[in-house]
Structure formats: C-alpha cells, structure tokens
CSV table of C-alpha atoms in Angstrom, one decimal:
chain,number,residue,atom,x,y,z
A,235,MET,CA,83.8,79.9,92.8
A,236,PHE,CA,84.6,83.3,93.7
A,237,ASP,CA,81.8,84.9,91.6
A,238,SER,CA,79.3,82.1,93.2
A,239,ILE,CA,80.1,83.4,97.1
A,240,VAL,CA,80.1,87.1,96.5
A,241,ASP,CA,76.5,86.4,94.9
A,242,TYR,CA,75.7,84.6,98.2
A,243,PHE,CA,76.9,87.5,100.1
A,244,SER,CA,75.6,90.0,98.3
A,245,GLY,CA,71.8,88.6,98.4
A,246,ILE,CA,72.0,88.3,102.3
A,247,ASP,CA,71.3,90.8,105.2
A,248,PRO,CA,75.4,92.6,105.8
A,249,ILE,CA,75.2,91.8,109.6
A,250,LEU,CA,74.8,88.1,108.6
A,251,ALA,CA,77.0,88.7,105.9
A,252,ALA,CA,79.3,89.6,108.4
A,253,LEU,CA,79.0,87.0,111.1
A,254,TYR,CA,79.3,84.5,108.3
A,255,ALA,CA,82.5,85.8,107.6
A,256,GLY,CA,83.8,85.8,111.1
A,257,LEU,CA,82.9,82.9,111.5
A,258,PHE,CA,84.6,81.9,108.3
A,259,THR,CA,88.0,83.3,109.9
A,260,TRP,CA,87.3,81.6,113.4
A,261,GLY,CA,87.1,78.1,111.6
A,262,VAL,CA,90.2,78.7,109.8
A,263,THR,CA,91.9,79.5,113.2
A,264,ALA,CA,90.3,76.3,114.4
A,265,LEU,CA,92.1,74.4,111.5
A,266,GLY,CA,95.4,75.7,112.5
A,267,ALA,CA,94.9,74.7,115.8
A,268,ALA,CA,93.7,71.2,114.5
A,269,VAL,CA,97.2,70.6,113.1
A,270,VAL,CA,97.9,69.7,117.2
A,271,PHE,CA,96.3,66.3,116.5
A,272,LEU,CA,98.7,65.3,113.5
A,273,PHE,CA,101.9,66.4,114.8
A,274,LYS,CA,104.3,66.4,117.5
A,275,GLY,CA,105.2,70.1,116.7
A,276,VAL,CA,106.1,72.3,113.8
A,277,ASN,CA,109.9,73.6,112.5
A,278,LYS,CA,110.2,76.8,113.8
A,279,LYS,CA,111.8,78.0,110.9
A,280,LEU,CA,108.3,77.4,108.9
A,281,LEU,CA,106.0,78.6,111.7
A,282,ASN,CA,108.1,81.8,111.4
A,283,GLY,CA,107.7,81.8,107.7
A,284,MET,CA,104.0,81.7,108.0
A,285,LEU,CA,103.6,84.4,110.4
A,286,GLY,CA,105.9,86.4,108.7
A,287,PHE,CA,103.2,85.9,105.8
A,288,THR,CA,100.1,87.0,108.6
A,289,GLY,CA,101.9,90.3,108.5
A,290,GLY,CA,102.5,90.8,105.4
A,291,VAL,CA,98.3,89.7,104.8
A,292,MET,CA,97.6,92.1,107.9
A,293,ILE,CA,99.2,95.1,106.3
A,294,ALA,CA,98.3,94.6,102.5
A,295,ALA,CA,94.7,94.3,103.9
A,296,SER,CA,95.3,97.2,105.7
A,297,PHE,CA,96.2,99.5,102.8
A,298,TRP,CA,94.6,98.3,99.8
A,299,SER,CA,91.1,96.8,102.0
A,300,LEU,CA,90.7,99.7,104.6
A,301,LEU,CA,92.7,102.9,104.8
A,302,SER,CA,92.5,103.6,100.5
A,303,PRO,CA,88.8,103.1,100.8
A,304,ALA,CA,88.3,105.3,103.9
A,305,ILE,CA,90.6,107.9,102.2
A,306,ASP,CA,88.4,107.6,98.4
A,307,MET,CA,84.9,108.2,100.6
A,308,SER,CA,86.0,111.2,102.8
A,309,GLU,CA,84.7,115.0,101.6
A,310,GLY,CA,86.8,117.4,100.7
A,311,GLU,CA,90.1,118.0,99.5
A,312,SER,CA,93.8,118.3,100.5
A,313,PHE,CA,94.1,118.0,104.5
A,314,GLU,CA,90.3,117.5,105.2
A,315,LYS,CA,90.2,114.5,103.0
A,316,VAL,CA,92.8,112.5,104.6
A,317,MET,CA,91.8,113.9,108.1
A,318,PRO,CA,89.3,111.3,109.1
A,319,ALA,CA,91.7,108.5,108.1
A,320,ALA,CA,94.5,109.9,109.9
A,321,ILE,CA,92.4,110.1,113.0
A,322,GLY,CA,90.7,106.9,112.8
A,323,PHE,CA,94.2,104.7,112.3
A,324,ILE,CA,95.7,107.0,115.5
A,325,LEU,CA,92.7,105.8,117.5
A,326,GLY,CA,92.7,102.3,116.6
A,327,ALA,CA,96.7,101.7,117.5
A,328,LEU,CA,95.6,103.9,120.5
A,329,PHE,CA,92.6,101.0,121.4
A,330,ILE,CA,95.1,98.0,120.9
A,331,PHE,CA,97.6,99.9,122.6
A,332,GLY,CA,95.2,100.6,126.0
A,333,LEU,CA,93.9,96.4,125.9
A,334,ASP,CA,97.6,95.9,125.8
A,335,LYS,CA,98.2,97.8,128.9
A,336,ILE,CA,94.7,97.0,130.8
A,337,MET,CA,94.7,92.9,129.8
A,338,PRO,CA,97.2,90.6,131.3
A,339,HIS,CA,98.7,88.1,128.6
A,340,LEU,CA,101.3,86.7,127.5
A,341,HIS,CA,103.5,86.5,123.9
A,342,VAL,CA,104.2,83.1,122.2
A,343,ASN,CA,108.0,83.5,123.1
A,344,PHE,CA,107.3,83.2,126.7
A,345,LYS,CA,109.9,85.4,128.3
A,346,LYS,CA,107.5,87.6,130.0
A,347,ALA,CA,103.9,88.4,131.0
A,348,GLU,CA,102.3,91.8,129.7
A,349,GLY,CA,99.8,94.0,131.6
A,350,PRO,CA,98.8,94.0,135.0
A,351,LYS,CA,99.9,91.6,137.4
A,352,THR,CA,97.5,88.0,137.7
A,353,SER,CA,97.3,84.7,138.7
A,354,LEU,CA,96.1,83.4,135.6
A,355,GLN,CA,98.0,80.7,133.8
A,356,ARG,CA,100.0,81.0,131.2
A,357,THR,CA,97.9,78.9,128.8
A,358,THR,CA,94.9,81.6,129.2
A,359,LEU,CA,97.7,84.6,128.8
A,360,LEU,CA,98.7,83.4,125.6
A,361,THR,CA,95.1,83.1,124.4
A,362,ILE,CA,94.2,86.3,125.9
A,363,ALA,CA,97.2,87.6,123.5
A,364,ILE,CA,96.2,86.2,120.5
A,365,ALA,CA,92.8,87.2,121.1
A,366,LEU,CA,93.8,90.7,121.6
A,367,HIS,CA,95.6,90.3,117.8
A,368,ASN,CA,92.4,89.0,116.4
A,369,ILE,CA,89.9,92.0,117.1
A,370,PRO,CA,90.7,94.3,114.9
A,371,GLU,CA,90.5,91.5,112.3
A,372,GLY,CA,87.0,90.8,113.1
A,373,LEU,CA,86.3,94.6,113.1
A,374,ALA,CA,88.0,95.1,109.8
A,375,VAL,CA,85.8,92.4,108.1
A,376,GLY,CA,82.8,93.8,110.0
A,377,VAL,CA,83.1,97.2,109.0
A,378,LEU,CA,83.8,96.5,105.4
A,379,PHE,CA,80.3,94.8,104.7
A,380,GLY,CA,78.6,97.6,106.7
A,381,ALA,CA,80.3,99.8,104.3
A,382,VAL,CA,78.8,97.8,101.5
A,383,ALA,CA,75.5,98.1,103.3
A,384,THR,CA,75.7,102.1,103.2
A,385,GLY,CA,75.8,101.9,99.7
A,386,SER,CA,79.3,103.3,99.1
A,387,PRO,CA,80.9,103.5,96.0
A,388,ASP,CA,84.0,102.8,97.8
A,389,ALA,CA,83.1,99.6,98.8
A,390,SER,CA,82.5,96.4,97.4
A,391,ILE,CA,80.9,92.8,98.1
A,392,ALA,CA,83.8,91.1,96.6
A,393,GLY,CA,86.3,93.5,98.2
A,394,ALA,CA,84.5,92.3,101.8
A,395,VAL,CA,84.5,88.8,100.9
A,396,LEU,CA,88.5,88.9,99.7
A,397,LEU,CA,89.3,90.4,103.1
A,398,ALA,CA,87.4,87.7,104.6
A,399,ILE,CA,89.5,85.2,102.6
A,400,GLY,CA,92.6,87.1,103.4
A,401,ILE,CA,92.4,87.3,106.9
A,402,GLY,CA,90.9,83.5,107.0
A,403,LEU,CA,94.7,82.3,105.5
A,404,GLN,CA,96.6,84.0,107.6
A,405,ASN,CA,94.7,83.0,110.5
A,406,PHE,CA,95.4,79.2,109.8
A,407,PRO,CA,99.2,79.8,111.2
A,408,GLU,CA,97.8,81.7,114.2
A,409,GLY,CA,96.0,78.7,115.4
A,410,ILE,CA,99.5,76.4,115.0
A,411,ALA,CA,101.0,79.4,116.9
A,412,VAL,CA,98.8,78.9,119.7
A,413,SER,CA,98.3,74.8,120.0
A,414,MET,CA,101.7,73.8,119.3
A,415,PRO,CA,103.4,76.0,122.2
A,416,LEU,CA,100.6,74.7,124.8
A,417,ARG,CA,101.3,71.1,123.8
A,418,ARG,CA,105.0,71.8,124.4
A,419,MET,CA,103.9,73.3,127.4
A,420,GLY,CA,101.9,69.5,128.6
A,421,LEU,CA,98.9,70.5,128.0
A,422,SER,CA,96.8,67.6,126.1
A,423,ARG,CA,96.3,67.4,122.3
A,424,ARG,CA,92.2,68.5,122.7
A,425,LYS,CA,93.0,71.1,125.3
A,426,SER,CA,95.9,72.6,122.9
A,427,PHE,CA,93.2,72.7,120.3
A,428,MET,CA,90.7,74.0,122.3
A,429,TYR,CA,92.5,77.2,123.9
A,430,GLY,CA,94.0,77.9,120.0
A,431,GLN,CA,90.4,78.1,118.6
A,432,ALA,CA,88.9,79.8,120.9
A,433,SER,CA,91.8,82.2,120.5
A,434,ALA,CA,89.5,83.7,117.5
A,435,ILE,CA,86.1,83.6,119.2
A,436,VAL,CA,86.4,87.8,119.0
A,437,GLU,CA,86.2,87.8,115.5
A,438,PRO,CA,82.6,87.3,114.4
A,439,ILE,CA,81.9,89.3,117.9
A,440,PHE,CA,83.6,91.4,117.0
A,441,ALA,CA,82.7,91.6,112.8
A,442,VAL,CA,78.7,92.2,113.6
A,443,LEU,CA,80.3,94.9,116.0
A,444,GLY,CA,81.7,96.4,113.2
A,445,ALA,CA,79.0,96.2,110.8
A,446,VAL,CA,76.1,97.4,113.2
A,447,ALA,CA,78.5,100.2,114.2
A,448,VAL,CA,78.8,101.4,110.6
A,449,GLY,CA,75.2,100.5,109.8
A,450,PHE,CA,73.7,103.2,112.7
A,451,PHE,CA,76.3,106.2,112.4
A,452,LEU,CA,77.5,106.2,108.5
A,453,PRO,CA,79.5,109.3,108.9
A,454,ILE,CA,82.1,107.7,111.3
A,455,LEU,CA,82.4,105.0,108.3
A,456,PRO,CA,86.1,106.4,106.5
A,457,TYR,CA,87.1,106.8,110.4
A,458,ALA,CA,85.9,103.1,111.4
A,459,LEU,CA,87.9,101.6,108.2
A,460,ALA,CA,90.8,103.5,109.3
A,461,PHE,CA,90.4,102.7,112.8
A,462,ALA,CA,90.8,99.1,111.9
A,463,ALA,CA,93.6,99.3,109.6
A,464,GLY,CA,95.6,101.3,112.2
A,465,ALA,CA,94.7,98.2,114.9
A,466,MET,CA,95.6,95.5,112.5
A,467,ILE,CA,99.1,97.8,112.0
A,468,PHE,CA,99.9,98.1,115.6
A,469,VAL,CA,99.4,94.4,115.8
A,470,VAL,CA,101.7,93.4,113.2
A,471,ILE,CA,104.5,96.0,114.4
A,472,GLU,CA,104.0,95.2,118.3
A,473,GLU,CA,103.4,91.1,118.1
A,474,VAL,CA,103.6,89.6,114.6
A,475,ILE,CA,106.9,90.7,113.2
A,476,PRO,CA,108.9,90.8,116.4
A,477,GLU,CA,108.1,87.0,117.2
A,478,THR,CA,109.4,86.0,113.9
A,479,GLN,CA,112.5,87.4,115.1
A,480,GLN,CA,113.7,85.5,117.9
A,481,ASP,CA,115.9,83.1,116.1
A,482,GLU,CA,119.2,83.5,113.7
A,483,HIS,CA,116.9,82.6,110.9
A,484,SER,CA,115.1,85.8,110.2
A,485,ASP,CA,114.9,86.0,106.3
A,486,ILE,CA,112.4,83.1,106.5
A,487,PRO,CA,109.7,85.1,108.0
A,488,MET,CA,110.8,88.5,105.8
A,489,LEU,CA,110.1,86.0,102.7
A,490,GLY,CA,107.2,85.4,103.9
A,491,PHE,CA,105.6,88.5,104.9
A,492,VAL,CA,106.7,89.5,101.1
A,493,LEU,CA,104.6,86.8,99.8
A,494,GLY,CA,101.7,87.8,102.0
A,495,PHE,CA,101.9,91.1,101.0
A,496,VAL,CA,102.2,90.3,97.5
A,497,MET,CA,99.5,87.9,97.3
A,498,MET,CA,96.8,90.2,99.0
A,499,MET,CA,97.7,93.2,97.2
A,500,VAL,CA,97.5,91.4,93.8
A,501,LEU,CA,94.1,89.5,95.1
A,502,ASP,CA,92.6,92.9,96.6
A,503,VAL,CA,93.5,94.9,92.8
A,504,ALA,CA,92.6,92.0,90.7
A,505,LEU,CA,89.2,90.6,92.4
A,506,GLY,CA,88.2,93.5,95.0
C-alpha cells in the first residue's frame, strides 16, 4: 500500500502533492477532534502519553527527514557544509519565537494567555496556539515535496510521503487536545470539533507555500529544510513537552516520546 501511495504522488505536480499531503494531515487532526462526539472526556494520562508520542515523532522527523538531508545536500566541507543547516535551524526557531511574542494565544493548560493583551475569547486563543504549533509541520511537508521536485538526490518522494504520514499520526492527539478542553469549558460538541479541526487549517496552506518557495528559490533548499526542523523542535521544547509535565505521572509521556521517536526513526530509515 505504501508503494502505491508513493507511486501516485510521484506522478503528480509537487505543489499539488504538497497540498494533498497538507490536507491529509489536517484531516487526521479533524479525526482527533471528532473524538469529542464519542466521549465525554479523555483520560489525562492517556492524553499526555499521546502528546509525548507527538513530541517524539516531531523530533525524529526534524532530524531524519529535514536536518540530515539539509546537511547532505549542502556543498563544501567541514564548517562550510553544516552552516546552511545551522543558519536555517536558528531562523526557524526564531520564527516561531517571534510569532509567540506577537500573536496572543493560550496553551492547553489554561494557566495564562501569552503574547499581547487581547479581548479574544479563550477558545480562540487556544486554537491560535495549536495553529502556531502546526505551521512548521505544514512547512516541513511542503519543503520536502519541493525538494523532491528539484531533483535533489538527498530527497525522495517516499521520504516526503512518510513525513506526511508521521505528522498525520501525531496530529490525531493534537485534535483531541484542542476539542476536549473546549468541551470541558462548556462549548457544544459541534463547536469543540470545529475549533479543533480549524487549528490545523494552516498545514495545507503552509505546505503549498513551502513547496512553492523551494521551487522558485532552489539555493534556499538546505536552509528551508533546516528552518522547518528548527521551528518544529522549538514547538516541542516550548509547548509539547511542558504540556505533558503538568501532572505527577510524567513517566507515561516520556515513554510515549521514546515510542514516537523510535517509530519515526525506523520508518524513515527503512522506507524513506
């Protein structure tokens, strides 16, 4: 089945492929958000374990799918070879850091809103927080499909498809992590679902932007791959891992993290 998916994506325009991949990751988020129609709540330990899994997948994907190819495709030796990845990584982290400062948002633990003061409702602030989280994921998918379009030997359609699948899998608990807290805040199931799925609408948008950018500006490719990696790792450290450490049972999310990391690493090396 995986080979059939790869063959299909190999035969279509890379920008269209990036759009489809982004729509897939958005759709899996919507599936996670739809859990609100089935259950009144989700066990906090289970949710933390799934969020830990999310962090593991994101960090493994950041290295195996993005940073390593960025370094391999850079020219030169020694410091010259690694500098594009280093610069792109720093810029990616600073990009999300800057968005964190200028965009009002509220993390899942609901303790305090971040960013500028605003009159926006908490539901909107939570959705913005997860949307910020999803921007680098969309970029990562788009940039990798764009890299394949350039003919780079260090990027493959299988690797791009696998990255989309990995991000899709970890988006499922993200959808739950938005819709369930909103339901507990008193929103209807329908509104909780709508906010939950809306948090990932940025992914197909930024997937297309990433693919287009690489297609027009080929020299930025290693910088763009590392940029997406830096943004993703910033999100994991600043948001995902802290969210799992709010309770006493921090061992469950850590085990989830290890499982997510190993799964993404094995799949990427074996299939990508």
